[in-house]
Coordinates of C-alpha atoms in Angstrom, one line a residue:
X243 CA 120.1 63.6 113.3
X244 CA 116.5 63.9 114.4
X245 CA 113.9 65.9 112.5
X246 CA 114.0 68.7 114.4
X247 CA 117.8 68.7 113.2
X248 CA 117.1 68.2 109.9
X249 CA 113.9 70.7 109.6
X250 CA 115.8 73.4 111.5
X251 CA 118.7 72.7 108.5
X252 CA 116.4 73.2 105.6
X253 CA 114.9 76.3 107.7
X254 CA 118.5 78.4 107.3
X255 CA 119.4 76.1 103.9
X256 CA 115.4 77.9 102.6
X257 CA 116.8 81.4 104.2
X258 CA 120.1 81.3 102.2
X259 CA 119.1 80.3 99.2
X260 CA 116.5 83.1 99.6
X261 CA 119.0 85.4 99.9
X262 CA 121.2 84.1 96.5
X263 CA 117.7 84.1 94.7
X264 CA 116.6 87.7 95.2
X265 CA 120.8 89.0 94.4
X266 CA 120.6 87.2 91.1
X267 CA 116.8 88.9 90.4
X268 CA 118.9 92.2 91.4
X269 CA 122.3 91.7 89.6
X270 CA 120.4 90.5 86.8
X271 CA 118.0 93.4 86.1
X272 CA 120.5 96.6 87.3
X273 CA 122.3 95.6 84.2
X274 CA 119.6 95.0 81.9
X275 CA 117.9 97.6 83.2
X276 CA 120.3 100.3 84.5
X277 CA 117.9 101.1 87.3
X278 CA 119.1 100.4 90.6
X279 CA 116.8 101.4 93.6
X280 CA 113.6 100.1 91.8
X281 CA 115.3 96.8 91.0
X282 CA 116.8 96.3 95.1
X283 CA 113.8 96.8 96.4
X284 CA 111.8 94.3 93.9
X285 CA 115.0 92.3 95.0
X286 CA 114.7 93.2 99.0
X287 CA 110.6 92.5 98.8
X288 CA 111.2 89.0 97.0
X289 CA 113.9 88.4 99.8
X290 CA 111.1 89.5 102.5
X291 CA 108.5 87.3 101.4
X292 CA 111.0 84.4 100.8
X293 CA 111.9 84.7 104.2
X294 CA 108.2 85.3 105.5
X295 CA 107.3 81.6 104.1
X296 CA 110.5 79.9 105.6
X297 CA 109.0 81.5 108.9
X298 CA 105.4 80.6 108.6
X299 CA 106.5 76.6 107.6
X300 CA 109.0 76.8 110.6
X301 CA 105.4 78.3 112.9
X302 CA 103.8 75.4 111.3
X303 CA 106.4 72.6 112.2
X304 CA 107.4 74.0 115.6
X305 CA 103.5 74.3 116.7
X306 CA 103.0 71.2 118.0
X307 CA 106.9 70.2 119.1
X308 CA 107.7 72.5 122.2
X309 CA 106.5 76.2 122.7
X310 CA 110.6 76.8 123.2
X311 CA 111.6 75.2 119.7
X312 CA 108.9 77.6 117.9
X313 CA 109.8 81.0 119.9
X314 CA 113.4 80.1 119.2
X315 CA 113.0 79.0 115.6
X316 CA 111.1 82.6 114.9
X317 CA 113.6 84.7 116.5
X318 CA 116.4 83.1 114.7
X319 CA 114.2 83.4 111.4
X320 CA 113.6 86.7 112.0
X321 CA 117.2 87.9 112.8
X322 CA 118.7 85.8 109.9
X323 CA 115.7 88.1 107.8
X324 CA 117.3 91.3 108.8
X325 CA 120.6 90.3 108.2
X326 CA 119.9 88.9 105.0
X327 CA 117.7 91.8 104.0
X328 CA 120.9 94.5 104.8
X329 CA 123.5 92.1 103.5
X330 CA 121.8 92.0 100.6
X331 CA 121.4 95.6 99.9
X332 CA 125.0 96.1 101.1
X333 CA 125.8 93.9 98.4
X334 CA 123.8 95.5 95.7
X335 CA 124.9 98.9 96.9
X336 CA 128.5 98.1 96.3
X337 CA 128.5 96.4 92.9
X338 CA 126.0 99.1 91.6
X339 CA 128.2 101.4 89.5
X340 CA 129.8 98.0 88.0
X341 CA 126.5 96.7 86.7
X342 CA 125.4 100.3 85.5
X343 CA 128.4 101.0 83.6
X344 CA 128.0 98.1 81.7

């Protein structure tokens, strides 16, 4: 594996983990709390700015390897973003009544 291999690995690895990050933050405070939209969208904006730093390190190391690599690398970051962003308030969304009941 190369390094473009390995960074583009830790890009979607940083993007995931993102992801499992702001769901625990969420899960975790719709049951202590009970609230549930002001809690997913702390979760959703932690998720977004997560997401906005995997993207500006991948600008960073793609800047000076090849002008395809970087407009690549931000379109896949930025379409993993949105997914990530509805799956996690899909997620959310369905477990909500479960968390608030308890």
């Amino acid at each position: 594996m190369n390094k473009i291999d390995v960074a583009m690995t830790i890009y979607f690895v940083f993007m995931i983990v993102a992801t499992f990050v702001s769901f625990k933050y969420g899960s975790t405070m719709i049951r202590k709390t009970g609230l549930f939209l002001p809690q997913a969208i702390i979760a959703g904006t932690i998720n977004l700015i997560l997401g906005l730093f995997a993207i500006i390190g991948w600008f960073f190391f793609a800047w000076g390897v090849n002008e395809f690599l970087l407009i690549g690398g931000l379109l896949f970051g930025i379409v993993l973003l949105i997914i990530s962003e509805a799956a996690l308030f899909i997620i959310l969304l369905l477990k909500r009544k479960k968390w608030v009941q308890q």
